[in-house]
Tab-separated table of C-alpha atoms in Angstrom:
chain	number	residue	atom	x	y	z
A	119	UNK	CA	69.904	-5.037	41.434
A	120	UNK	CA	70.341	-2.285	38.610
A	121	UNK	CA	70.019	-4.847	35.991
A	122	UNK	CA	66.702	-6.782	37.576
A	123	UNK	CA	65.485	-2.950	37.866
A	124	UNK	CA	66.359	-2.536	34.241
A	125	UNK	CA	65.038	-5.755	32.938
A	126	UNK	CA	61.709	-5.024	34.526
A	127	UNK	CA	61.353	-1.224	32.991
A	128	UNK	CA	62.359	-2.936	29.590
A	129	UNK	CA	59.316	-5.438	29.847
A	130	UNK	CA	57.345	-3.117	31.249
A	131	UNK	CA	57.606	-0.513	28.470
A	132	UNK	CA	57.471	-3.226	25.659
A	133	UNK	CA	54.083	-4.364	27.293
A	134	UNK	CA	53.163	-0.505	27.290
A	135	UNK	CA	53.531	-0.305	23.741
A	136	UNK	CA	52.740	-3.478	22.791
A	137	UNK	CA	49.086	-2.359	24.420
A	138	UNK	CA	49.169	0.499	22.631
A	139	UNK	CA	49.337	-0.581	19.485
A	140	UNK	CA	46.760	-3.344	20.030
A	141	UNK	CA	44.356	-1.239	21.832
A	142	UNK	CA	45.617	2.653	21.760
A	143	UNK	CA	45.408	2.629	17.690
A	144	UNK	CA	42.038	0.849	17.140
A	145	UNK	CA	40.482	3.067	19.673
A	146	UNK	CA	41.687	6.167	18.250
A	147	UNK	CA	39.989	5.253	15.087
A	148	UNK	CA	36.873	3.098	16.480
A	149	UNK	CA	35.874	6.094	19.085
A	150	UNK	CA	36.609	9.553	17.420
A	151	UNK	CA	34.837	12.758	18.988
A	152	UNK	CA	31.793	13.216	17.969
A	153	UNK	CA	30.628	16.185	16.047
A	154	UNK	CA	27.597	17.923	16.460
A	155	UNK	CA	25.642	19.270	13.691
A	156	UNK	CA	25.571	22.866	13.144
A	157	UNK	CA	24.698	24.986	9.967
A	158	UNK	CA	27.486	24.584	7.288
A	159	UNK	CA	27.352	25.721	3.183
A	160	UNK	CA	26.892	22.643	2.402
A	161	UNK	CA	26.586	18.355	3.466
A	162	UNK	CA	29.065	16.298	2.042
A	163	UNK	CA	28.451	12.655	2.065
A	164	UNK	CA	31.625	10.925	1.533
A	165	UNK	CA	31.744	7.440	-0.782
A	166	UNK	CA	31.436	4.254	0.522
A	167	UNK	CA	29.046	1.489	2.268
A	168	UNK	CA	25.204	1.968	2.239
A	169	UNK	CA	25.601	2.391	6.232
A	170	UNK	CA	23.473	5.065	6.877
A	171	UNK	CA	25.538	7.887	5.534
A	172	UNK	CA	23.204	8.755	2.922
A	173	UNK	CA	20.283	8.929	4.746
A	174	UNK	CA	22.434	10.655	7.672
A	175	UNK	CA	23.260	13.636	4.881
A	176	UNK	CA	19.937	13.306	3.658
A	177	UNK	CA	18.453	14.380	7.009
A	178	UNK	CA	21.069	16.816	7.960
A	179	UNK	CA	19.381	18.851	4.912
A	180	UNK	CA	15.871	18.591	5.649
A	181	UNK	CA	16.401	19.290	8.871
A	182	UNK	CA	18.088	22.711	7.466
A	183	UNK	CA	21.581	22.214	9.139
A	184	UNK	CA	22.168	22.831	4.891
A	185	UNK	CA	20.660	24.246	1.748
A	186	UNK	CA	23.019	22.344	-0.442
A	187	UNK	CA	23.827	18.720	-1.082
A	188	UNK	CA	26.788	16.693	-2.489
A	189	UNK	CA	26.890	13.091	-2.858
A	190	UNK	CA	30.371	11.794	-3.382
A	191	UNK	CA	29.040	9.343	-6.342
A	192	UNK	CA	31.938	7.934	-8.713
A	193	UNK	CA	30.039	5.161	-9.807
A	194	UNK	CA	27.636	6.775	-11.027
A	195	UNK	CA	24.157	4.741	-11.775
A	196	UNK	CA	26.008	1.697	-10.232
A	197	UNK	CA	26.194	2.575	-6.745
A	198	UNK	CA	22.397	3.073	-6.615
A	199	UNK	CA	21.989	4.470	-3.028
A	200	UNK	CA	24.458	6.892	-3.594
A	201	UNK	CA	22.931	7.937	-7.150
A	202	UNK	CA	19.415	8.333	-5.770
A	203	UNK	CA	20.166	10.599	-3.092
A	204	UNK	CA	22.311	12.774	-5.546
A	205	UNK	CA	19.690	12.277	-8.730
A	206	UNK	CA	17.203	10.102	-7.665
A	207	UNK	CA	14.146	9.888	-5.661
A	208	UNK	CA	16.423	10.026	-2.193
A	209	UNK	CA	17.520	13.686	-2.594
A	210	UNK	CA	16.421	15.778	0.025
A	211	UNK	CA	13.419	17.553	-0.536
A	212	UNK	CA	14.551	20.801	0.698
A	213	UNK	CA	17.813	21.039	-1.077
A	214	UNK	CA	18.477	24.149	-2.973
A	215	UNK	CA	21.017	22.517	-4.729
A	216	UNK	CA	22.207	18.517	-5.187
A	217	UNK	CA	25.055	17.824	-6.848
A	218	UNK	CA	26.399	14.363	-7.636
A	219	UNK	CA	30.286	14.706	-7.230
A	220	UNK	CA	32.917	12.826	-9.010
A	221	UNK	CA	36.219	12.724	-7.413
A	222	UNK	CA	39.305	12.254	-9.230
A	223	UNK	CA	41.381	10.221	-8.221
A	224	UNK	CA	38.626	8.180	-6.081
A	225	UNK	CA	39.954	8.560	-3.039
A	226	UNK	CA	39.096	10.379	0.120
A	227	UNK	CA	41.846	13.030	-0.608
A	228	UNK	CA	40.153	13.323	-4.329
A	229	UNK	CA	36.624	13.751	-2.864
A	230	UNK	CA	38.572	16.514	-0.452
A	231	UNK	CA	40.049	17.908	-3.581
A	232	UNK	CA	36.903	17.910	-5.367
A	233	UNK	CA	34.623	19.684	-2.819
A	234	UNK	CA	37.275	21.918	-2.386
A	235	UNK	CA	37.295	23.235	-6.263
A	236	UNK	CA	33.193	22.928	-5.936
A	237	UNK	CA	32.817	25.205	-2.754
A	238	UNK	CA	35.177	27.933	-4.468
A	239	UNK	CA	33.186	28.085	-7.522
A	240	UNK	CA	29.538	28.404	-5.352
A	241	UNK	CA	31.637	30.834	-2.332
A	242	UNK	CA	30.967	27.841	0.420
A	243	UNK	CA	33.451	28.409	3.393
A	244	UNK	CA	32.227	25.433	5.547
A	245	UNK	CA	30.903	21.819	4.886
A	246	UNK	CA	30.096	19.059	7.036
A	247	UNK	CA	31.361	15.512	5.670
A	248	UNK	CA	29.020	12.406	6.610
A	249	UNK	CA	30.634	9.409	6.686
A	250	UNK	CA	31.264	6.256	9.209
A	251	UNK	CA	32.927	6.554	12.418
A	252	UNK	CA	36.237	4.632	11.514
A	253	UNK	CA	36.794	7.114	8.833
A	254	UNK	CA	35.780	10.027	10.841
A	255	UNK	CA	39.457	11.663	11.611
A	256	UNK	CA	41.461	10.629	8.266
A	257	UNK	CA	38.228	12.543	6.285
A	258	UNK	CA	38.567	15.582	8.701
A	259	UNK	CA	42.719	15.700	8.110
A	260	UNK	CA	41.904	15.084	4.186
A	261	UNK	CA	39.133	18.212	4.162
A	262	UNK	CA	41.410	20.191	6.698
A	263	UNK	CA	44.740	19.753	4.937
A	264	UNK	CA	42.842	19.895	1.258
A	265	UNK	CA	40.456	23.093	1.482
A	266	UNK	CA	40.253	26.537	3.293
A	267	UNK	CA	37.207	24.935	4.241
A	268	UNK	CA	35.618	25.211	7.637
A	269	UNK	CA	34.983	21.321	8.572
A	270	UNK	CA	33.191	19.634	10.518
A	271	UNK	CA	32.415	15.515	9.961
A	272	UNK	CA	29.391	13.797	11.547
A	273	UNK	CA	28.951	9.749	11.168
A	274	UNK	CA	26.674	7.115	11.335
A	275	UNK	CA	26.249	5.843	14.921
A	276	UNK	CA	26.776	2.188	14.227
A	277	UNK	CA	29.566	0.082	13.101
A	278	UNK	CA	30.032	-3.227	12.170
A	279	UNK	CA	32.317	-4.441	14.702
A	280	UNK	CA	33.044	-7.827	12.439
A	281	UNK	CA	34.583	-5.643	9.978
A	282	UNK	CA	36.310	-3.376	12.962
A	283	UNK	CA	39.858	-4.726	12.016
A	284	UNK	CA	39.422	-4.077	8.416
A	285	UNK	CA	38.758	-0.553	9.108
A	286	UNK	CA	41.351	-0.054	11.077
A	287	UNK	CA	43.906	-1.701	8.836
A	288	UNK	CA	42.351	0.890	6.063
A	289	UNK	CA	42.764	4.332	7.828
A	290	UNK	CA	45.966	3.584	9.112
A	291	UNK	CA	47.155	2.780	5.668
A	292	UNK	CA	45.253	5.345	4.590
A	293	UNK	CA	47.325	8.023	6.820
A	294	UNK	CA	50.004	6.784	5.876
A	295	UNK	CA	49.810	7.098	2.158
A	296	UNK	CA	47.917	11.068	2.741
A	297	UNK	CA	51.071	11.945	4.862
A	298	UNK	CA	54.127	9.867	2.467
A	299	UNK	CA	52.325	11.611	-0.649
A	300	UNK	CA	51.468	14.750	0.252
A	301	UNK	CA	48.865	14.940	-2.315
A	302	UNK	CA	47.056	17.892	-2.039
């Protein structure tokens, strides 16, 4: 009887965890707590897709949540919805300041790195990232574990669920490398 008792825990534990990882992981990333907006030194909007996150940022500013700006923007001219809300026509209107920043390396650790080195030179003690909601938590840990920053990180309501398994795949690599690495 001990060993049919045992049998069964074993399967049932290994079904546990099996679930877990199939469902427990992807939900963690797909559904993170959702921030939201208060006043902050400055919006961050992180690189990446055209999803929204730029307009997101944009309106966080007009709508005076922030008085400053910053596009993360490493390609320059190339990405052109990130380069025309940082220099272009896009920028809020509002803004005392925009900045288009350059992280180095481009990463979402470097983009931590960089807004870290931009808020000490302008005396910012808070930000609030914009970015999508897969990449909501590994951008907080990166801005929390980076800067003396005061973070919060609002994203973009949709996602597309096609690409859901690519996301995941992305931050949980992602993790891993911020936490093997310790880079900042």
């Amino acid at each position: 009887m001990d060993v049919i008792l045992l049998k069964f825990a074993q399967r049932t534990l290994s079904l546990f965890c099996f679930h877990f990882l199939i469902l427990g992981i992807p939900s963690w990333f797909l559904f993170p707590p959702q921030a939201t907006p208060t006043d902050s030194d400055a919006v961050l909007v992180m690189a990446g897709a055209s999803d929204g996150r730029h307009k997101l940022g944009a309106t966080l500013v007009t709508d005076g949540f922030s008085e400053n700006s910053v596009v993360s923007n490493a390609s320059g001219i190339r990405d052109k919805v990130g380069f025309a809300h940082c220099r272009g026509g896009a920028r809020p209107e509002n803004a005392k300041e925009t900045w288009c920043l350059k992280a180095d390396p481009v990463t979402t650790t470097g983009e931590a790195l960089a807004i870290g080195r931009l808020a000490e030179a302008k005396g910012w003690t808070s930000v609030t990232a914009v970015t999508n909601r897969p990449h909501t938590r590994r951008v907080r840990t990166n801005l929390e574990q980076c800067t003396d920053l005061e973070v919060q990180v609002v994203s973009v309501e949709e996602i597309d669920t096609t690409r859901a398994p690519v996301y995941v795949v992305r931050e949980v690599a992602g993790y891993i490398k911020f936490w093997l690495n310790d880079p900042c």
